[in-house]
Structures are given as structure tokens and as C-alpha cells.
């Protein structure tokens, strides 16, 4: 079984759920839910493939990604009728799992194209945060990655963990699990304890 591909589809479903929940919080119609779920799920990977020249992008050549997004949206519309009644942490937690999965997927794709370890970390970061940025912009919010929340940092640590683990001779599954776990621990800890980085507060004289 191709575990990388399996986790990629899992990440697509998780980020699609994240987008659908965000659409529900903003009271969008079913078409809006589909659009927001789709751009959240494949946005980061699309930007990644465009940057590294892996064209046509992955979801164009593999319809399974679109099928997963549609199935996730339908399930969300049926079983989660009123997303605004969910906990305020539901969206960040779903997003954290998507971040962990896509960070590793992005880094793995960069390494498979024989890019450097540093490039793999950056590509992993783009894959992990790209869809969320598009989602937040469409919802007219400041993207999580640009706030003081510990978000991009978790992705960077996960990407570094994955590349170093592979370079140290660990198996791909071990490296993948370690990287996802490190990303999740940092991001979920930040959500639970409201951890954040210092804000750049440039005050001007009146």
C-alpha cells in the first residue's frame, strides 16, 4: 500500500472538513461550502506543484481528490447541520491535523524530486498553510499563519523533523509518523494553552 498517497487523501479530507466548517460558520450556501472546502483541501498542493513545476497539478490527473472533497462536503452537510454550535476549537483542531499531514506530504514530494532538505521544509510549509490562507482570505479573516498563533512554526518543525529523520536513515513510515506527531503536538498545545509568538507592534506617535 502506498502510505504517502493514503495520507495525502486523508489530509485532503481533513482540510476539506476544515473548509466546510468555516463555510458553515459564515452561513454559506451549499455551493459556497463546496468551493471553500475545495480551495482549502487542494490550494496548498496546487501552489506547491506550480512552484516546483510538477504540472499538471495532482488533482487534475487524479479524480480521487475531487471525490474525497465532495464526499466530505456531503457528509458534513448531512451529519453536521449547524456548524456554529460546535466548539470554537473544532476548526483549529481539524486544521491542525490537515497541517500535520500536508506538511509531510509537501516535504516528501520535494525530496522525491531531489530538491534540497531546506527546499523540502519550505515546500512542506507552503503545502501545509496554502489552503488555509486561501480559506481565511475568502472568509475575510487574517490568515492563521499571519497571526501571532504558533502555526507556521509547527509546520516548519515538522518539515525539519521529516527531512532530518530520513537523512539519519530512519524508515519512511517512522519519519512520517515522527514529523506529523511533532507538528500536531506543537499546534495542539498552542490551541489548548493559547500559545503565541510575540507580536510586532509598531506604535506611531499621534
Coordinates of N, CA and C in Angstrom, one line a residue, residues 19-202:
X19 N -12.5 23.5 5.7 CA -13.1 24.5 4.9 C -14.6 24.5 5.0
X20 N -15.2 23.3 5.1 CA -16.7 23.2 5.2 C -17.2 23.8 6.5
X21 N -16.4 23.5 7.6 CA -16.8 24.1 8.9 C -16.7 25.6 8.9
X22 N -15.6 26.1 8.2 CA -15.5 27.6 8.1 C -16.7 28.2 7.3
X23 N -17.1 27.5 6.2 CA -18.2 27.9 5.4 C -19.5 27.9 6.3
X24 N -19.6 26.9 7.1 CA -20.8 26.8 8.0 C -20.9 28.0 9.0
X25 N -19.7 28.3 9.5 CA -19.7 29.4 10.5 C -20.0 30.7 9.8
X26 N -19.8 30.8 8.5 CA -20.1 32.1 7.8 C -21.4 32.0 7.0
X27 N -22.2 30.9 7.3 CA -23.5 30.7 6.8 C -23.6 30.8 5.3
X28 N -22.7 30.0 4.6 CA -22.6 30.0 3.2 C -23.6 28.9 2.7
X29 N -24.0 29.1 1.4 CA -24.9 28.1 0.8 C -24.1 26.8 0.4
X30 N -24.7 25.7 0.0 CA -24.0 24.5 -0.4 C -22.9 24.7 -1.4
X31 N -23.1 25.6 -2.4 CA -22.1 25.8 -3.4 C -20.9 26.5 -2.7
X32 N -21.2 27.4 -1.8 CA -20.1 28.1 -1.1 C -19.3 27.1 -0.2
X33 N -20.0 26.1 0.3 CA -19.3 25.1 1.2 C -18.4 24.3 0.3
X34 N -18.8 23.9 -0.9 CA -18.0 23.1 -1.8 C -16.8 23.9 -2.2
X35 N -17.0 25.2 -2.6 CA -15.8 26.0 -3.0 C -14.8 26.1 -1.9
X36 N -15.3 26.5 -0.7 CA -14.4 26.7 0.4 C -13.7 25.4 0.8
X37 N -14.4 24.3 0.8 CA -13.8 23.0 1.1 C -12.7 22.7 0.1
X38 N -13.0 22.9 -1.2 CA -12.1 22.5 -2.3 C -10.8 23.3 -2.2
X39 N -10.9 24.7 -2.1 CA -9.7 25.5 -2.1 C -8.9 25.2 -0.9
X40 N -9.5 24.9 0.2 CA -8.8 24.6 1.4 C -8.0 23.3 1.3
X41 N -8.7 22.3 0.6 CA -8.1 21.0 0.5 C -7.0 20.9 -0.5
X42 N -7.1 21.6 -1.6 CA -6.1 21.4 -2.7 C -5.3 22.7 -3.0
X43 N -5.7 23.8 -2.3 CA -5.0 25.1 -2.5 C -3.5 25.0 -2.3
X44 N -3.1 24.5 -1.1 CA -1.7 24.4 -0.8 C -0.9 23.5 -1.8
X45 N -1.5 22.4 -2.1 CA -0.8 21.5 -3.0 C -0.7 22.0 -4.4
X46 N -1.7 22.8 -4.8 CA -1.7 23.4 -6.2 C -0.6 24.5 -6.3
X47 N -0.5 25.3 -5.2 CA 0.6 26.3 -5.2 C 2.0 25.6 -5.2
X48 N 2.1 24.5 -4.4 CA 3.3 23.7 -4.4 C 3.7 23.2 -5.7
X49 N 2.8 22.5 -6.4 CA 3.1 21.9 -7.7 C 3.4 23.0 -8.7
X50 N 2.8 24.2 -8.7 CA 3.1 25.2 -9.6 C 4.5 25.8 -9.4
X51 N 4.9 25.9 -8.1 CA 6.2 26.4 -7.8 C 7.3 25.4 -8.2
X52 N 7.1 24.1 -8.0 CA 8.2 23.2 -8.2 C 8.1 22.6 -9.7
X53 N 7.1 23.0 -10.4 CA 7.0 22.6 -11.8 C 6.4 21.2 -12.0
X54 N 5.7 20.7 -11.0 CA 5.0 19.4 -11.1 C 3.7 19.6 -11.7
X55 N 3.6 19.8 -13.0 CA 2.4 20.0 -13.7 C 2.1 18.9 -14.7
X56 N 0.8 18.7 -15.0 CA -0.4 19.3 -14.4 C -0.5 18.9 -12.9
X57 N -1.1 19.8 -12.1 CA -1.2 19.6 -10.7 C -1.9 18.3 -10.3
X58 N -1.7 17.8 -9.2 CA -2.1 16.5 -8.8 C -3.6 16.2 -8.9
X59 N -4.4 17.1 -8.5 CA -5.9 16.8 -8.5 C -6.5 16.8 -9.9
X60 N -5.8 17.4 -10.9 CA -6.3 17.3 -12.3 C -6.1 16.0 -12.9
X61 N -5.0 15.3 -12.5 CA -4.7 14.0 -13.1 C -5.3 12.8 -12.3
X62 N -5.7 13.1 -11.0 CA -6.3 12.1 -10.2 C -7.6 12.5 -9.6
X63 N -8.7 12.0 -10.2 CA -10.1 12.4 -9.7 C -10.4 12.0 -8.3
X64 N -9.6 11.1 -7.7 CA -9.9 10.7 -6.3 C -9.9 11.9 -5.3
X65 N -9.1 12.9 -5.6 CA -9.1 14.0 -4.7 C -10.4 14.8 -4.7
X66 N -10.9 15.0 -5.9 CA -12.2 15.7 -6.0 C -13.3 14.8 -5.4
X67 N -13.2 13.5 -5.6 CA -14.2 12.6 -5.0 C -14.2 12.7 -3.5
X68 N -13.0 12.7 -2.9 CA -12.9 12.8 -1.4 C -13.4 14.2 -0.9
X69 N -13.2 15.2 -1.6 CA -13.7 16.5 -1.2 C -15.2 16.5 -1.2
X70 N -15.8 16.1 -2.3 CA -17.3 16.0 -2.4 C -17.9 15.1 -1.4
X71 N -17.3 14.0 -1.1 CA -17.8 13.1 -0.1 C -17.7 13.7 1.3
X72 N -16.7 14.4 1.5 CA -16.5 15.1 2.8 C -17.6 16.2 3.0
X73 N -17.8 17.0 1.9 CA -18.8 18.0 2.0 C -20.2 17.5 2.2
X74 N -20.5 16.4 1.5 CA -21.9 15.8 1.6 C -22.0 15.3 3.1
X75 N -21.0 14.6 3.6 CA -21.1 14.1 4.9 C -21.3 15.2 6.0
X76 N -20.5 16.3 5.7 CA -20.6 17.4 6.6 C -22.0 18.1 6.6
X77 N -22.6 18.2 5.4 CA -23.9 18.8 5.3 C -25.0 17.9 5.9
X78 N -24.8 16.6 5.8 CA -25.8 15.7 6.4 C -25.7 15.5 7.9
X79 N -24.5 15.3 8.4 CA -24.3 15.0 9.8 C -24.0 16.2 10.7
X80 N -23.5 17.3 10.1 CA -23.2 18.5 10.9 C -24.1 19.6 10.4
X81 N -25.3 19.6 10.8 CA -26.3 20.6 10.3 C -26.0 22.0 10.7
X82 N -25.5 22.2 11.9 CA -25.3 23.5 12.4 C -23.9 23.7 12.9
X83 N -22.9 23.9 12.1 CA -21.5 24.0 12.5 C -21.3 25.1 13.5
X84 N -22.1 26.1 13.6 CA -21.9 27.2 14.5 C -22.1 26.8 16.0
X85 N -22.7 25.6 16.2 CA -23.0 25.1 17.5 C -21.8 24.2 18.0
X86 N -20.8 23.9 17.1 CA -19.7 23.2 17.5 C -18.8 24.0 18.4
X87 N -17.9 23.4 19.0 CA -16.9 24.1 19.9 C -16.0 25.0 19.0
X88 N -15.6 26.1 19.6 CA -14.8 27.1 18.9 C -13.5 26.5 18.5
X89 N -13.1 25.4 19.1 CA -11.8 24.7 18.8 C -11.9 23.7 17.7
X90 N -13.1 23.4 17.2 CA -13.3 22.4 16.2 C -12.6 22.7 14.9
X91 N -12.7 23.9 14.4 CA -12.0 24.3 13.2 C -10.5 24.3 13.4
X92 N -9.9 24.9 14.4 CA -8.5 24.9 14.6 C -7.9 23.5 14.8
X93 N -8.7 22.6 15.4 CA -8.2 21.2 15.6 C -8.2 20.4 14.3
X94 N -9.2 20.6 13.5 CA -9.3 19.9 12.2 C -8.2 20.5 11.3
X95 N -7.9 21.8 11.4 CA -6.9 22.4 10.6 C -5.5 21.9 11.1
X96 N -5.3 21.7 12.4 CA -4.0 21.2 12.9 C -3.7 19.8 12.3
X97 N -4.7 18.9 12.2 CA -4.4 17.6 11.6 C -4.1 17.7 10.1
X98 N -4.8 18.6 9.4 CA -4.5 18.8 8.0 C -3.1 19.4 7.8
X99 N -2.7 20.3 8.7 CA -1.4 20.9 8.6 C -0.3 19.9 8.8
X100 N -0.5 19.0 9.8 CA 0.5 18.0 10.0 C 0.6 17.0 8.8
X101 N -0.5 16.6 8.2 CA -0.5 15.7 7.1 C 0.1 16.3 5.9
X102 N -0.3 17.5 5.5 CA 0.2 18.2 4.3 C 1.6 18.7 4.4
X103 N 2.1 19.0 5.6 CA 3.5 19.4 5.7 C 4.4 18.3 5.3
X104 N 4.1 17.1 5.8 CA 4.9 15.9 5.4 C 4.7 15.6 4.0
X105 N 3.5 15.6 3.4 CA 3.3 15.3 2.0 C 4.1 16.3 1.1
X106 N 4.1 17.6 1.5 CA 4.8 18.5 0.7 C 6.3 18.3 0.7
X107 N 6.8 18.0 1.9 CA 8.3 17.8 2.1 C 8.7 16.5 1.3
X108 N 7.8 15.5 1.4 CA 8.1 14.2 0.7 C 8.1 14.4 -0.8
X109 N 7.2 15.2 -1.4 CA 7.2 15.5 -2.8 C 8.4 16.2 -3.3
X110 N 8.9 17.2 -2.5 CA 10.1 17.9 -2.8 C 11.3 17.0 -2.8
X111 N 11.4 16.1 -1.8 CA 12.5 15.2 -1.7 C 12.5 14.2 -2.9
X112 N 11.3 13.8 -3.3 CA 11.2 12.9 -4.4 C 11.7 13.5 -5.7
X113 N 11.7 14.8 -5.8 CA 12.2 15.5 -7.0 C 13.6 15.9 -6.8
X114 N 14.2 15.3 -5.7 CA 15.7 15.6 -5.4 C 16.0 17.0 -5.1
X115 N 15.0 17.7 -4.5 CA 15.3 19.1 -4.0 C 16.1 19.0 -2.7
X116 N 16.7 20.1 -2.3 CA 17.5 20.1 -1.0 C 16.5 19.9 0.2
X117 N 17.1 19.6 1.3 CA 16.4 19.5 2.6 C 15.7 20.8 2.9
X118 N 16.4 21.9 2.8 CA 15.9 23.2 3.1 C 14.7 23.5 2.2
X119 N 14.8 23.2 0.9 CA 13.7 23.4 0.0 C 12.5 22.6 0.4
X120 N 12.8 21.4 0.8 CA 11.7 20.4 1.2 C 10.9 21.0 2.4
X121 N 11.6 21.6 3.4 CA 11.0 22.3 4.5 C 10.1 23.4 4.0
X122 N 10.6 24.2 3.1 CA 9.8 25.4 2.6 C 8.6 24.9 1.8
X123 N 8.8 23.8 1.0 CA 7.7 23.3 0.2 C 6.6 22.7 1.1
X124 N 7.1 22.0 2.2 CA 6.2 21.4 3.1 C 5.3 22.5 3.8
X125 N 6.0 23.6 4.1 CA 5.3 24.7 4.8 C 4.2 25.3 3.8
X126 N 4.6 25.5 2.6 CA 3.6 26.0 1.6 C 2.5 25.1 1.4
X127 N 2.7 23.8 1.3 CA 1.7 22.8 1.2 C 0.7 22.8 2.4
X128 N 1.3 23.0 3.6 CA 0.6 22.9 4.8 C -0.3 24.2 5.1
X129 N 0.2 25.3 4.7 CA -0.5 26.6 5.1 C -1.3 27.2 3.9
X130 N -0.9 26.8 2.6 CA -1.5 27.5 1.5 C -3.0 27.4 1.4
X131 N -3.6 26.2 1.6 CA -5.1 26.1 1.6 C -5.7 26.9 2.6
X132 N -5.2 26.9 3.8 CA -5.7 27.7 4.9 C -5.7 29.2 4.7
X133 N -4.6 29.6 4.0 CA -4.5 31.1 3.7 C -5.7 31.5 2.8
X134 N -5.9 30.6 1.7 CA -7.0 30.9 0.8 C -8.3 30.9 1.5
X135 N -8.5 29.9 2.3 CA -9.8 29.8 3.1 C -10.0 31.1 3.9
X136 N -9.0 31.5 4.7 CA -9.2 32.6 5.5 C -9.4 33.9 4.8
X137 N -8.7 34.1 3.6 CA -8.9 35.3 2.8 C -10.3 35.3 2.3
X138 N -10.9 34.2 1.8 CA -12.2 34.2 1.3 C -13.2 34.4 2.4
X139 N -12.9 34.1 3.6 CA -13.8 34.4 4.7 C -13.5 35.8 5.3
X140 N -12.7 36.5 4.7 CA -12.3 37.9 5.1 C -11.8 37.9 6.5
X141 N -10.8 37.0 6.8 CA -10.1 36.9 8.0 C -8.6 37.0 7.8
X142 N -7.9 37.5 8.8 CA -6.4 37.5 8.7 C -6.0 36.0 8.8
X143 N -5.3 35.5 7.8 CA -4.9 34.1 7.8 C -4.2 33.7 9.1
X144 N -4.4 32.4 9.6 CA -3.8 32.0 10.8 C -2.3 32.1 10.8
X145 N -1.7 31.9 9.6 CA -0.2 31.9 9.5 C 0.3 33.3 9.7
X146 N -0.5 34.3 9.6 CA 0.0 35.7 9.7 C -0.4 36.3 11.1
X147 N -1.1 35.5 11.9 CA -1.4 35.9 13.3 C -0.2 35.5 14.2
X148 N -0.4 35.9 15.5 CA 0.7 35.5 16.4 C 0.6 34.1 16.9
X149 N -0.4 33.4 16.5 CA -0.6 32.0 16.9 C 0.6 31.1 16.4
X150 N 1.0 30.1 17.2 CA 2.0 29.2 16.8 C 1.4 28.3 15.7
X151 N 1.7 28.6 14.5 CA 1.1 27.9 13.3 C 2.1 27.4 12.3
X152 N 2.7 28.4 11.7 CA 3.8 28.1 10.7 C 5.0 27.4 11.4
X153 N 5.2 27.8 12.6 CA 6.3 27.2 13.4 C 6.2 25.7 13.5
X154 N 4.9 25.3 13.7 CA 4.7 23.9 13.9 C 5.0 23.1 12.6
X155 N 4.6 23.8 11.5 CA 4.8 23.2 10.1 C 6.3 23.1 9.9
X156 N 7.1 24.1 10.2 CA 8.5 24.2 9.9 C 9.2 23.1 10.7
X157 N 8.8 22.9 12.0 CA 9.4 21.9 12.8 C 9.1 20.5 12.3
X158 N 7.9 20.3 11.8 CA 7.5 19.0 11.2 C 8.3 18.7 10.0
X159 N 8.5 19.7 9.1 CA 9.3 19.6 7.9 C 10.8 19.3 8.2
X160 N 11.3 19.9 9.2 CA 12.7 19.7 9.6 C 12.8 18.3 10.2
X161 N 11.9 17.9 11.0 CA 11.9 16.6 11.6 C 11.9 15.5 10.6
X162 N 11.1 15.7 9.5 CA 10.9 14.7 8.5 C 12.2 14.5 7.7
X163 N 12.8 15.6 7.3 CA 14.0 15.6 6.4 C 15.2 15.1 7.2
X164 N 15.3 15.5 8.5 CA 16.4 15.0 9.3 C 16.3 13.5 9.6
X165 N 15.1 13.1 9.8 CA 14.8 11.7 10.1 C 15.2 10.8 9.0
X166 N 14.9 11.2 7.8 CA 15.2 10.5 6.6 C 16.7 10.5 6.3
X167 N 17.3 11.6 6.6 CA 18.8 11.7 6.4 C 19.5 10.9 7.4
X168 N 18.9 10.6 8.6 CA 19.5 9.8 9.6 C 19.3 8.3 9.4
X169 N 18.6 8.0 8.3 CA 18.5 6.6 8.0 C 17.2 5.9 8.5
X170 N 16.3 6.7 9.0 CA 15.0 6.1 9.5 C 14.1 5.7 8.3
X171 N 13.3 4.8 8.6 CA 12.3 4.4 7.5 C 11.3 5.5 7.2
X172 N 10.7 5.4 6.1 CA 9.8 6.5 5.7 C 8.6 6.6 6.6
X173 N 8.1 5.5 7.0 CA 6.9 5.5 7.9 C 7.3 6.1 9.3
X174 N 8.4 5.7 9.8 CA 8.9 6.2 11.1 C 9.1 7.7 11.0
X175 N 9.8 8.2 9.9 CA 10.0 9.6 9.7 C 8.7 10.3 9.6
X176 N 7.8 9.8 8.8 CA 6.5 10.4 8.6 C 5.7 10.5 9.9
X177 N 5.7 9.5 10.7 CA 4.9 9.5 11.9 C 5.5 10.5 12.9
X178 N 6.9 10.5 13.0 CA 7.5 11.4 13.9 C 7.3 12.9 13.5
X179 N 7.3 13.2 12.2 CA 7.1 14.5 11.7 C 5.7 15.0 12.0
X180 N 4.7 14.1 11.7 CA 3.3 14.5 11.9 C 3.0 14.7 13.4
X181 N 3.6 13.8 14.2 CA 3.4 13.9 15.7 C 4.0 15.2 16.2
X182 N 5.2 15.6 15.8 CA 5.8 16.8 16.3 C 5.0 18.0 15.9
X183 N 4.5 18.0 14.7 CA 3.7 19.1 14.2 C 2.4 19.2 15.0
X184 N 1.8 18.1 15.2 CA 0.5 18.1 16.0 C 0.7 18.5 17.4
X185 N 1.7 18.0 18.1 CA 2.0 18.3 19.5 C 2.1 19.8 19.6
X186 N 2.9 20.5 18.8 CA 3.2 21.9 18.9 C 1.9 22.7 18.6
X187 N 1.2 22.3 17.5 CA 0.0 23.1 17.1 C -1.2 22.9 18.1
X188 N -1.4 21.6 18.6 CA -2.5 21.4 19.5 C -2.2 22.0 20.9
X189 N -0.9 22.0 21.3 CA -0.5 22.7 22.5 C -0.8 24.2 22.4
X190 N -0.5 24.7 21.3 CA -0.7 26.2 21.1 C -2.2 26.5 21.2
X191 N -3.1 25.6 20.6 CA -4.5 25.8 20.7 C -5.0 25.7 22.1
X192 N -4.5 24.6 22.8 CA -5.0 24.3 24.2 C -4.6 25.4 25.2
X193 N -3.3 25.8 25.1 CA -2.8 26.8 26.1 C -2.7 28.2 25.5
X194 N -3.3 28.4 24.4 CA -3.3 29.7 23.8 C -1.8 30.3 23.6
X195 N -0.9 29.5 23.2 CA 0.4 29.9 23.0 C 0.6 30.8 21.7
X196 N 1.4 31.7 21.8 CA 1.6 32.6 20.6 C 3.0 33.2 20.6
X197 N 3.4 33.7 19.4 CA 4.7 34.3 19.3 C 4.5 35.8 19.6
X198 N 5.6 36.5 20.0 CA 5.5 37.9 20.2 C 5.0 38.7 19.0
X199 N 4.1 39.6 19.2 CA 3.6 40.4 18.1 C 4.5 41.6 17.7
X200 N 4.6 41.9 16.5 CA 5.4 43.0 16.0 C 4.4 44.2 16.1
X201 N 4.6 45.0 17.1 CA 3.7 46.1 17.4 C 4.4 47.4 17.2
X202 N 4.2 48.0 16.0 CA 4.9 49.3 15.7 C 3.9 50.4 16.0

